[in-house]
PDB file of C-alpha atoms in Angstrom:
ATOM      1  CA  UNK A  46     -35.804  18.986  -1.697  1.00  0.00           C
ATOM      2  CA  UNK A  47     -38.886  18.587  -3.929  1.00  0.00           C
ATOM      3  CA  UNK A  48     -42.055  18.351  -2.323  1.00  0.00           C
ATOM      4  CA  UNK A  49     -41.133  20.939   0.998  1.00  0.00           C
ATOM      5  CA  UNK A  50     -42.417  23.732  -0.214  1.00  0.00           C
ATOM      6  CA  UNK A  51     -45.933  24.101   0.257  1.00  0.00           C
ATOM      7  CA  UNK A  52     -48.919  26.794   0.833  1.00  0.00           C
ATOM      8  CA  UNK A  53     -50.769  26.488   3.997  1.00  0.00           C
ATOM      9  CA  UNK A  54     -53.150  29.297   5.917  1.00  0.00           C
ATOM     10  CA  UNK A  55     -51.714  31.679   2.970  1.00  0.00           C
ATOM     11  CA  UNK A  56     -48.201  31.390   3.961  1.00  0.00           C
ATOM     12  CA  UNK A  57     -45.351  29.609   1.967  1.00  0.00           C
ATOM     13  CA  UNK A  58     -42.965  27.264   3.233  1.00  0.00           C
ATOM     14  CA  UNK A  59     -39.452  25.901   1.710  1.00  0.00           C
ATOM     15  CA  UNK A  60     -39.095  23.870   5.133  1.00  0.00           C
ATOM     16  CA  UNK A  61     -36.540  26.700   7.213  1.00  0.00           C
ATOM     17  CA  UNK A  62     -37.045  26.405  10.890  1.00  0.00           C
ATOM     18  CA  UNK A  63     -36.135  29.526  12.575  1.00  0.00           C
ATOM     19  CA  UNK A  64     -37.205  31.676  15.986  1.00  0.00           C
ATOM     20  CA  UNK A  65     -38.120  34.730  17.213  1.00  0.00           C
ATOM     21  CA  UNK A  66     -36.003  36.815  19.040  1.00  0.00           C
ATOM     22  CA  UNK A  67     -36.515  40.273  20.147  1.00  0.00           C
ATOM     23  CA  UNK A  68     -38.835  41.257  17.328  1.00  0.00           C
ATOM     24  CA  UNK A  69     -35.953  39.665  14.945  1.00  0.00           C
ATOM     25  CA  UNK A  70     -36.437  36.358  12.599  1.00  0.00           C
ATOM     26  CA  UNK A  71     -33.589  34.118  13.006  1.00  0.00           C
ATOM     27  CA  UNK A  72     -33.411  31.077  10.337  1.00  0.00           C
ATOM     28  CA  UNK A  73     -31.655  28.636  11.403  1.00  0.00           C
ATOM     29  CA  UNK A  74     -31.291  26.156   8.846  1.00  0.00           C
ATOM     30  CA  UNK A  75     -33.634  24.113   6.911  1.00  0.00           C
ATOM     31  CA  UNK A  76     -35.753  21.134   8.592  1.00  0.00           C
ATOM     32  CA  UNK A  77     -33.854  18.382   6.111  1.00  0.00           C
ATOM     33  CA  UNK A  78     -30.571  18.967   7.078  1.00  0.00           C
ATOM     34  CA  UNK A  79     -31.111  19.102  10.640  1.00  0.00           C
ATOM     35  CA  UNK A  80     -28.990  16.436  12.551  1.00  0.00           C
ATOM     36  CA  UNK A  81     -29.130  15.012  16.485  1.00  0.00           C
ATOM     37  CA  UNK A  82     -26.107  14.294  17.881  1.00  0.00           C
ATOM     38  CA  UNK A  83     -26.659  12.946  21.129  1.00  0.00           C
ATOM     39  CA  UNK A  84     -29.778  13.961  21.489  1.00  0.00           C
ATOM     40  CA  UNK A  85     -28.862  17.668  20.606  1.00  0.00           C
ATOM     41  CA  UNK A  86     -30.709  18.781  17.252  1.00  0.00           C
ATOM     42  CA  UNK A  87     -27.871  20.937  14.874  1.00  0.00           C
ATOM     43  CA  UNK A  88     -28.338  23.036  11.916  1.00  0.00           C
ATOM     44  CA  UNK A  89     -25.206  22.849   9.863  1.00  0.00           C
ATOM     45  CA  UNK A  90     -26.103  25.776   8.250  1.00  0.00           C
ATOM     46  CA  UNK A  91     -25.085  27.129  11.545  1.00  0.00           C
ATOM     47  CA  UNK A  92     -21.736  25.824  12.183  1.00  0.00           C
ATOM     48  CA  UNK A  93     -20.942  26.229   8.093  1.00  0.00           C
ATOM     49  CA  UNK A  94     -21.162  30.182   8.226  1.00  0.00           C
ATOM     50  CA  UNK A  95     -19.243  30.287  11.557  1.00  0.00           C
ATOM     51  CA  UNK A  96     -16.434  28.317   9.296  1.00  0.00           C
ATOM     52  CA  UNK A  97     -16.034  30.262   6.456  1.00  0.00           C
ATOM     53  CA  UNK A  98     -16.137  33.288   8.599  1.00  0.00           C
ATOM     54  CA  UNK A  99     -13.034  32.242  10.347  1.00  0.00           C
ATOM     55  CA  UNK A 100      -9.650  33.316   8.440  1.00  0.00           C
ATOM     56  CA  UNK A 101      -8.428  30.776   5.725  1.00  0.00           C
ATOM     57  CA  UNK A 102     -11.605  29.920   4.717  1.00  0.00           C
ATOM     58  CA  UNK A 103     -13.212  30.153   1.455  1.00  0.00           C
ATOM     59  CA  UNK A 104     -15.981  27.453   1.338  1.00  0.00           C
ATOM     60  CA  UNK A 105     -17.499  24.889   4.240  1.00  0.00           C
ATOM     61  CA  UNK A 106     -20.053  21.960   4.261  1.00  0.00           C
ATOM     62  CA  UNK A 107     -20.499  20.360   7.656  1.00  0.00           C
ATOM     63  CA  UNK A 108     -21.963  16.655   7.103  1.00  0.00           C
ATOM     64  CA  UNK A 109     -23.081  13.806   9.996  1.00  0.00           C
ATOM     65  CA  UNK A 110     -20.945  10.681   9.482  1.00  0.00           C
ATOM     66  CA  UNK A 111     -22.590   7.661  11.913  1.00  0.00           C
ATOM     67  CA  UNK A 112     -21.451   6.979  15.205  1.00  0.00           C
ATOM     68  CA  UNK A 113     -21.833   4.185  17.764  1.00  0.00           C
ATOM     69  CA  UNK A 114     -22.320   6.478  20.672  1.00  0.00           C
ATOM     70  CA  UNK A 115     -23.786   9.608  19.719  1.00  0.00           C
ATOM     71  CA  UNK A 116     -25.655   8.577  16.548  1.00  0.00           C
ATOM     72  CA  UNK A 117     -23.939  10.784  14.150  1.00  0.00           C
ATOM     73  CA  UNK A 118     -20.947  13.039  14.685  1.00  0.00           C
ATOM     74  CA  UNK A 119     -20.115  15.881  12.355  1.00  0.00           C
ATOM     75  CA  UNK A 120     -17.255  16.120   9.966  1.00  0.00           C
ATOM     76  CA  UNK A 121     -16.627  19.623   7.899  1.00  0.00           C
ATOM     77  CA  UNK A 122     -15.463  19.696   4.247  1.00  0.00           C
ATOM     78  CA  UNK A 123     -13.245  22.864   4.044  1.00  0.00           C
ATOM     79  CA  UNK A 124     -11.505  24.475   0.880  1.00  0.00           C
ATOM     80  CA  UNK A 125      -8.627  26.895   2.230  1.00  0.00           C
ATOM     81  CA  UNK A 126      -5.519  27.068   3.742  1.00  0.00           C
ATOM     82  CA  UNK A 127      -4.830  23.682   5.598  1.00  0.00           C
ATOM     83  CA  UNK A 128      -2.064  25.511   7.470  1.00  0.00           C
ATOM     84  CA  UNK A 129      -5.123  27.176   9.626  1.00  0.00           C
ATOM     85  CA  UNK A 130      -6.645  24.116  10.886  1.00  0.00           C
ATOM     86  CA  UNK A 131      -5.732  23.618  14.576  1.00  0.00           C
ATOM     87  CA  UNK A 132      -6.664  27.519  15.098  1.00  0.00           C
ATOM     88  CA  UNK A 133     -10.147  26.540  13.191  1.00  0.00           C
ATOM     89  CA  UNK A 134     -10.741  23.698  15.286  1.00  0.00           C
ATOM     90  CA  UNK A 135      -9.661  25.165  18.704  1.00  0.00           C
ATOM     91  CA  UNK A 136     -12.457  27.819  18.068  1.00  0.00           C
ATOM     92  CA  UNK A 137     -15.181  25.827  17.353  1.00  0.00           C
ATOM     93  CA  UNK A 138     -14.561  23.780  19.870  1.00  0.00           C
ATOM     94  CA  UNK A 139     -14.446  26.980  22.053  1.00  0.00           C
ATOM     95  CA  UNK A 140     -17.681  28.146  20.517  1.00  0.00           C
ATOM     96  CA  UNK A 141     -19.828  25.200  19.875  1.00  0.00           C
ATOM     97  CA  UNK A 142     -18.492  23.006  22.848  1.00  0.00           C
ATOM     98  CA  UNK A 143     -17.863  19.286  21.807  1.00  0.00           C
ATOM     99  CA  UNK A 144     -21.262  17.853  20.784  1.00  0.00           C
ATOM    100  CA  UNK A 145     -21.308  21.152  18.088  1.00  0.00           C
ATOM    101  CA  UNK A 146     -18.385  21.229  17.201  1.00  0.00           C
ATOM    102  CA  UNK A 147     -16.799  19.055  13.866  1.00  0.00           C
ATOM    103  CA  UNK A 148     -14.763  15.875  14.718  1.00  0.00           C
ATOM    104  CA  UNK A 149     -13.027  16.516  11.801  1.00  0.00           C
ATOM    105  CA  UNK A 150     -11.832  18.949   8.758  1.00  0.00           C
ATOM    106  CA  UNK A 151     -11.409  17.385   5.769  1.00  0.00           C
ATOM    107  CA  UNK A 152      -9.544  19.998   3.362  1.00  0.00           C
ATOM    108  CA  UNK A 153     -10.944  20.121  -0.717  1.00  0.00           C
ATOM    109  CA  UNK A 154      -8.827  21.239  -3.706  1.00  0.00           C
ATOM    110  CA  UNK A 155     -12.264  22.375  -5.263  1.00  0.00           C
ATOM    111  CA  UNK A 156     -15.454  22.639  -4.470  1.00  0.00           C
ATOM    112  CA  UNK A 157     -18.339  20.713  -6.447  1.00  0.00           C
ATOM    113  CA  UNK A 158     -21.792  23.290  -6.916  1.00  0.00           C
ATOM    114  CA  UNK A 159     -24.893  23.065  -8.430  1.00  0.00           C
ATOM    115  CA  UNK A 160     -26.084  25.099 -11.419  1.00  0.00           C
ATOM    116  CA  UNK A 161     -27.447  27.472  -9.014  1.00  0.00           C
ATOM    117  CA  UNK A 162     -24.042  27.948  -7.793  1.00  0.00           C
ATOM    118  CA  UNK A 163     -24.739  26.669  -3.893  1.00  0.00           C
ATOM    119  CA  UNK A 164     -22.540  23.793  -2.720  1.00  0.00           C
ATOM    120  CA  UNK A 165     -23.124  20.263  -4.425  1.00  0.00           C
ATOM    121  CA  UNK A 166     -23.892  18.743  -0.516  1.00  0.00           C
ATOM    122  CA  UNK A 167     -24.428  14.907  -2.218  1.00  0.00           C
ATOM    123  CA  UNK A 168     -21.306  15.357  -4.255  1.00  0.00           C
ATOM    124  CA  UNK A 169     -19.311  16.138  -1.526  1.00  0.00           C
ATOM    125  CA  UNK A 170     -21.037  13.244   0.729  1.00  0.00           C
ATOM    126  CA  UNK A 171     -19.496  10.570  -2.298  1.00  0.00           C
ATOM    127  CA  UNK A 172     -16.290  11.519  -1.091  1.00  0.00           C
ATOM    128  CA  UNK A 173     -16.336  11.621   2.787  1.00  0.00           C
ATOM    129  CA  UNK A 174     -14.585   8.265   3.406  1.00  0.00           C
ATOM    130  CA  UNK A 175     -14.936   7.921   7.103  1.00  0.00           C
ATOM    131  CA  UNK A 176     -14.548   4.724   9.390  1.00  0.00           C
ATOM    132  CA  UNK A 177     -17.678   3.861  11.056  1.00  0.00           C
TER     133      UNK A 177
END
């Protein structure tokens, strides 16, 4: 994301919202990838460590696909065990509620990454065929 970070007041910013909590900084997720759906802002940073902590999960990417009715719904590009996904979905669905929560998982053979190693998001995107 060229051109987020900046210097202002003598702080730096790479464009991370986040809150305070207790003392505690919570990020999360950065201000470019946040989505609304239905008028409900989402981090999919979020929702993406909840999925690869779940078992049968090696690697997540949740992406907004466009919707009539809610403006974008979210999808999740998963590499694992396919055999896991009703017990993935049941608990996000339990956990995020149904605005949150991914329409969809949409299982990978392999993952595409950067040279930095993170997840290639706009690589991925090319192959999210999804009706509209």
């Amino acid at each position: 994301m060229q051109g987020k970070t900046r210097w202002r007041d003598g702080w730096l910013t790479v464009g991370e919202i986040g809150r305070l909590e207790g003392g505690f900084l919570y990020l999360d997720g950065r201000a470019g990838r946040m989505v609304t759906v239905a008028d409900q802002n989402v981090f999919p940073e979020a929702i993406e460590a909840l999925i690869e902590s779940l078992p049968g999960v090696r690697r997540a990417a949740v992406l907004p696909v466009p919707d009539a009715r809610r403006g974008v719904v979210l999808v999740a590009m998963v590499m694992g065990d396919p055999g896991a996904e009703a017990a993935i979905l049941m608990r996000l669905r339990a956990e995020l509620g149904p605005l949150k929560a991914p329409k969809a998982l949409i299982w990978q053979a392999d993952w595409p990454v950067l040279p930095s190693g993170k997840t290639d998001l706009k690589a991925l995107g090319a192959r999210l065929a999804w009706p509209v």
